PDB file of C-alpha atoms (C1' of nucleotides) in Angstrom:
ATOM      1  CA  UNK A   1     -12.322 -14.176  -7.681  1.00 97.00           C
ATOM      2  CA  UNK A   2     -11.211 -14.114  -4.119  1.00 98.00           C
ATOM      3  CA  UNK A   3      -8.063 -12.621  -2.645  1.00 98.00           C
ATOM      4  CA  UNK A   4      -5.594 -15.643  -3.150  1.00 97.00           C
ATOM      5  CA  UNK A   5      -6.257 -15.241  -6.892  1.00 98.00           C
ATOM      6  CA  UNK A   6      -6.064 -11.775  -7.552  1.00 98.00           C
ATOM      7  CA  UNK A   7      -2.906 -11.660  -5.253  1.00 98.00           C
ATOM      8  CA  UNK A   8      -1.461 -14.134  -8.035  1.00 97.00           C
ATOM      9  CA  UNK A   9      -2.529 -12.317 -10.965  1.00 97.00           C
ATOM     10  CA  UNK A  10      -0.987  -9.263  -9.787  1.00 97.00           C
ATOM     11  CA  UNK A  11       1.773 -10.264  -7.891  1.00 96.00           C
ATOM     12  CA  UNK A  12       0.765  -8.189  -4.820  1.00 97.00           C
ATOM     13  CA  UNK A  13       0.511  -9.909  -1.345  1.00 97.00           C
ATOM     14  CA  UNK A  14      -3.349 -10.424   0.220  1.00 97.00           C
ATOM     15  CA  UNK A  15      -1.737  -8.873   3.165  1.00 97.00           C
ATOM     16  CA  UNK A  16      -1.269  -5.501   0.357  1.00 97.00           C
ATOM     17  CA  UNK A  17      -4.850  -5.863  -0.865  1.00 98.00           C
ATOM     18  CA  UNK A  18      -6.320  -6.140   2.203  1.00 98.00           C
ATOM     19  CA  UNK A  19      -4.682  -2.626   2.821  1.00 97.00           C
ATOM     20  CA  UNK A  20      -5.668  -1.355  -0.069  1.00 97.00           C
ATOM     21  CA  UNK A  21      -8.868  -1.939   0.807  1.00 97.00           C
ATOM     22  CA  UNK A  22      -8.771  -0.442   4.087  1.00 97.00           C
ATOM     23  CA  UNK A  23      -7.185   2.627   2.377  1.00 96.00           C
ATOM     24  CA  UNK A  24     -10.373   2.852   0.084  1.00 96.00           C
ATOM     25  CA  UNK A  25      -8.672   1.862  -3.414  1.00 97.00           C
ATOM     26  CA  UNK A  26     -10.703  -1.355  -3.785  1.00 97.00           C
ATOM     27  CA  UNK A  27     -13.848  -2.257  -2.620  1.00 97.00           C
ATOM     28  CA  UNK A  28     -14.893  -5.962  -2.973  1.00 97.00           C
ATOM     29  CA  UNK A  29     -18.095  -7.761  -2.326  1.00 97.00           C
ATOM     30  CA  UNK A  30     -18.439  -9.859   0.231  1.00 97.00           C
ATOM     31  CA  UNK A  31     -19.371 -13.938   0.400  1.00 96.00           C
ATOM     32  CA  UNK A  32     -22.091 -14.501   3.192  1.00 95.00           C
ATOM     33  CA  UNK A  33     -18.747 -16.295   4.095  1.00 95.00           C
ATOM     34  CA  UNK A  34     -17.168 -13.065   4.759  1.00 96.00           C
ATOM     35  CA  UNK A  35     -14.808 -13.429   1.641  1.00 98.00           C
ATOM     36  CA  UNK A  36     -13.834 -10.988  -0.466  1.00 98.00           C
ATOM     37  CA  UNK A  37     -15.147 -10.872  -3.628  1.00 98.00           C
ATOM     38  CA  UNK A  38     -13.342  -9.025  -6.610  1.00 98.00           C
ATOM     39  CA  UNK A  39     -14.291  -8.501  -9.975  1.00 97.00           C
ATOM     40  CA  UNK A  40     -11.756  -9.192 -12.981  1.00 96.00           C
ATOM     41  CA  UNK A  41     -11.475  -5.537 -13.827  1.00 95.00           C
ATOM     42  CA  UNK A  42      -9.984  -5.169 -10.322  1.00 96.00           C
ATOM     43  CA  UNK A  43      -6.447  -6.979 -11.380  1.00 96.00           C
ATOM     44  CA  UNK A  44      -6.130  -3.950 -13.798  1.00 94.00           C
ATOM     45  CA  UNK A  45      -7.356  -1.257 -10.936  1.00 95.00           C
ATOM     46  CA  UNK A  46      -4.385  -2.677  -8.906  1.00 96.00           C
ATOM     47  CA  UNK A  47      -1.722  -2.173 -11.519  1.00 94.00           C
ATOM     48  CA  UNK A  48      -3.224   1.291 -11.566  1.00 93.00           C
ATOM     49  CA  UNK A  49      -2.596   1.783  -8.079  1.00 95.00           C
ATOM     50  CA  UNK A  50       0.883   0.819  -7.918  1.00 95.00           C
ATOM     51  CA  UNK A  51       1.683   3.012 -11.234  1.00 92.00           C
ATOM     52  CA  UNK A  52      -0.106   6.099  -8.902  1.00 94.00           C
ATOM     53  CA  UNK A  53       1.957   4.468  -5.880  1.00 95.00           C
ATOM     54  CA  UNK A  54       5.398   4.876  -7.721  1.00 93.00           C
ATOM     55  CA  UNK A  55       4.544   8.183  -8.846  1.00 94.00           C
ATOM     56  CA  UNK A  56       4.601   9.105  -5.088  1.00 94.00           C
ATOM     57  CA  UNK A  57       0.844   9.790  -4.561  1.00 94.00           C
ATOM     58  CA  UNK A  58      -1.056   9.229  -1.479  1.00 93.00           C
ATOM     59  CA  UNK A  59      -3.368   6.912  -0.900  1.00 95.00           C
ATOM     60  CA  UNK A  60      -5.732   9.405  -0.313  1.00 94.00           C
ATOM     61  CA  UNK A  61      -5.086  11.414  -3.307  1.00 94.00           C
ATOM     62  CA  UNK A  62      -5.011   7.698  -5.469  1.00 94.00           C
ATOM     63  CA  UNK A  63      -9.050   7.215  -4.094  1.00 94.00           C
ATOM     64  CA  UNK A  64      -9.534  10.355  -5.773  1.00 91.00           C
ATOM     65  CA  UNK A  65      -7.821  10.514  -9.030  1.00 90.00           C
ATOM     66  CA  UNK A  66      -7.943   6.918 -10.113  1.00 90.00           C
ATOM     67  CA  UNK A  67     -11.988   7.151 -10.889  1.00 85.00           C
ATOM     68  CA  UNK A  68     -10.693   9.201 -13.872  1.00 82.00           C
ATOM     69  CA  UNK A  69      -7.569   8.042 -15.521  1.00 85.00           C
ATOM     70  CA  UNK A  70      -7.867   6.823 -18.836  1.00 79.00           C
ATOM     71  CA  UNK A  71      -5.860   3.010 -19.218  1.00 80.00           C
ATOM     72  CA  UNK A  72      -4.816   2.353 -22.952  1.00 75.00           C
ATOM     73  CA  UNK A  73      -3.028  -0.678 -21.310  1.00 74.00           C
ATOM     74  CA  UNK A  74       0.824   1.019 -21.169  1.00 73.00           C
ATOM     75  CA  UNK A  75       0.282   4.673 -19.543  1.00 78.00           C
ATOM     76  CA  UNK A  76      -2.379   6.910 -17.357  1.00 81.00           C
ATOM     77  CA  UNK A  77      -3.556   9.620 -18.468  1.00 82.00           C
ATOM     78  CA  UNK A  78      -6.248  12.029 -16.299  1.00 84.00           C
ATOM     79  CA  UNK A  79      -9.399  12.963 -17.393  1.00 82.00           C
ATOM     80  CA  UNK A  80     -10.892  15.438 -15.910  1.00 86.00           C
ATOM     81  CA  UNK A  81      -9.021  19.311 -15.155  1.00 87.00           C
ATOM     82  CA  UNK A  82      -9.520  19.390 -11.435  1.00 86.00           C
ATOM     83  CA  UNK A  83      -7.808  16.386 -11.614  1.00 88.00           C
ATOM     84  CA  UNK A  84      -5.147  17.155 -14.132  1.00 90.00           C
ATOM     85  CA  UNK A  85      -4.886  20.165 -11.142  1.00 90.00           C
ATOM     86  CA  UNK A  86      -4.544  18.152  -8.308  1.00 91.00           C
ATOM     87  CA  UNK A  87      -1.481  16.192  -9.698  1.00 93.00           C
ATOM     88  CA  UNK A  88       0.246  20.007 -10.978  1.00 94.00           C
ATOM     89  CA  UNK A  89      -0.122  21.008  -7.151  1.00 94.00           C
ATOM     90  CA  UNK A  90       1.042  17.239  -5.849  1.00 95.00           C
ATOM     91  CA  UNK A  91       4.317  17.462  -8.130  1.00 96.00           C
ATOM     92  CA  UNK A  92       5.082  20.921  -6.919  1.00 96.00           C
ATOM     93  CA  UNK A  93       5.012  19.705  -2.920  1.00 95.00           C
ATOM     94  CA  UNK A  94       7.329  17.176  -4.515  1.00 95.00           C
ATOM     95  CA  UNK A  95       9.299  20.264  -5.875  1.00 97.00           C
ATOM     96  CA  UNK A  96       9.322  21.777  -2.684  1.00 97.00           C
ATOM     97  CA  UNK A  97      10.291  18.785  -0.498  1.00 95.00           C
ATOM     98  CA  UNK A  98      13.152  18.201  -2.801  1.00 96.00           C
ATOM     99  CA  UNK A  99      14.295  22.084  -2.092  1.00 97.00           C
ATOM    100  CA  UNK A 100      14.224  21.330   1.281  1.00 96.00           C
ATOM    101  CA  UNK A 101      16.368  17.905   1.239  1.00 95.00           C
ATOM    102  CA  UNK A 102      18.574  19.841  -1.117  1.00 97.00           C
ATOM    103  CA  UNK A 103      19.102  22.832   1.235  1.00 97.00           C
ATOM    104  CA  UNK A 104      19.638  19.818   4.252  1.00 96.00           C
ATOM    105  CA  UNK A 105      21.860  18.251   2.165  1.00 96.00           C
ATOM    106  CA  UNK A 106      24.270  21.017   1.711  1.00 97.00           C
ATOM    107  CA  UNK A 107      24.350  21.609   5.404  1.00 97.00           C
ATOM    108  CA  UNK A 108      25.599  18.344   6.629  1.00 95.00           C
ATOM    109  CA  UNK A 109      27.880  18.188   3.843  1.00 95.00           C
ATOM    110  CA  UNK A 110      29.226  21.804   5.092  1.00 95.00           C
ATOM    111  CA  UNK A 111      29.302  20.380   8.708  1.00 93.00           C
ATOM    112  CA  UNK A 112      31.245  17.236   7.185  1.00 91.00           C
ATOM    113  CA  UNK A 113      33.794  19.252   5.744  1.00 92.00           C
ATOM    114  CA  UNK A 114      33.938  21.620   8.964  1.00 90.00           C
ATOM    115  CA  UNK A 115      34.965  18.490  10.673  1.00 83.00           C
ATOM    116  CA  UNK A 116      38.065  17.904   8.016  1.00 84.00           C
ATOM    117  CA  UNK A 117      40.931  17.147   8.561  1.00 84.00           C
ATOM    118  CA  UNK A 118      40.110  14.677  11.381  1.00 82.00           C
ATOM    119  CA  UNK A 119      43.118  15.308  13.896  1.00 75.00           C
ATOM    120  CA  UNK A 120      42.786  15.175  18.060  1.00 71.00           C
ATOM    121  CA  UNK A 121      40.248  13.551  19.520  1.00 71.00           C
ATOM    122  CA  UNK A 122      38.473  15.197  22.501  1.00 76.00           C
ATOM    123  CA  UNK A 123      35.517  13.652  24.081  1.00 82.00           C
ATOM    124  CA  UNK A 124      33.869  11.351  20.510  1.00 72.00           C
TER     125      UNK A 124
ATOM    126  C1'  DA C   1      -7.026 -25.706   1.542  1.00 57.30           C
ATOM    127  C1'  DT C   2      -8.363 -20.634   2.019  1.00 57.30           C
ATOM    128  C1'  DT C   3      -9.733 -16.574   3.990  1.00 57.30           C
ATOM    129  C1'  DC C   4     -10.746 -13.398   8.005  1.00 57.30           C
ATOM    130  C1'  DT C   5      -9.461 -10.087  11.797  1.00 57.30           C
ATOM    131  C1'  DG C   6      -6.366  -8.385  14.989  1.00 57.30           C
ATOM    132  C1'  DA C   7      -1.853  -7.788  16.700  1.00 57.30           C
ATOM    133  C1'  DC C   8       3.489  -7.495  17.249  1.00 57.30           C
ATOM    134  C1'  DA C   9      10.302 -11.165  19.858  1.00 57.30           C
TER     135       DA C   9
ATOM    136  C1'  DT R   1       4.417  -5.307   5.509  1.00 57.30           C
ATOM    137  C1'  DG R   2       5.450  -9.880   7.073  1.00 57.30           C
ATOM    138  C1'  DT R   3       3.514 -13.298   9.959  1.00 57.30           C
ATOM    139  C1'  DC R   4       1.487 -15.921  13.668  1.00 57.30           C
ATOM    140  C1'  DA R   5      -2.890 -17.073  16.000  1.00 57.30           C
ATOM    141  C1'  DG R   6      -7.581 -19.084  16.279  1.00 57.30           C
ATOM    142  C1'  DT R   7     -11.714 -19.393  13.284  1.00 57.30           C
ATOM    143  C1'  DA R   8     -15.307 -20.239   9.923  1.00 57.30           C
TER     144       DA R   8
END
DNA sequence: ATTCTGACA
DNA sequence: TGTCAGTA
């Protein structure tokens, strides 16, 4: 099938699968047109992606893991330990990041309330 | 009618 | 990511 189609069956813009594409995650034959050409398993490799997508993963990290996730049509599952490994040490940057916006967060809110009660304006 | 690449009032 | 352009 060519782009317009698979855009249709899974509701992602050619302008997305295109990127995808560029970003390594599908790799479809080319027409001596210069079409791409993707195979029927490729509508399920693109609900794949977004599932990896929403779970915050790179794209770089997706190319790598999605060879080896198991589909029984409702959840991934990974298949190999060094992957199972990589996604431990992905969620804990996403443990650490949230520290980090949590420890941010606190300080504006104690700069908010520095600011409280709002009474004469200087220079703002 | 469709897709392709490159680019951005 | 959308979208417009100029093609094949």
């Amino acid at each position: 099938m060519f782009i317009g189609e698979l855009s249709r069956q899974t509701g992602m813009s050619t302008r997305g699968l295109r990127y995808y594409e560029q970003q390594g995650l599908l790799q479809p034959r080319r027409r001596p047109s210069g079409y791409r050409e993707f195979e029927d398993s490729d509508v399920d490799r693109v609900r794949r992606i977004r599932v990896l997508l929403a779970a915050g993963l790179n794209t770089d990290l997706i190319r790598e893991v999605l060879p080896c996730m198991a589909d029984d049509g409702a959840i991934l599952a990974p298949t190999c330990e060094e992957m199972a490994q990589d996604l431990v040490r992905e969620r804990e940057r996403m443990s650490r990041s949230i520290e980090e916006l949590k420890s941010a967060h606190a300080m504006l809110e104690a700069i908010i309330h520095a600011g409280e009660p709002l009474t004469a304006q200087t220079d703002c």
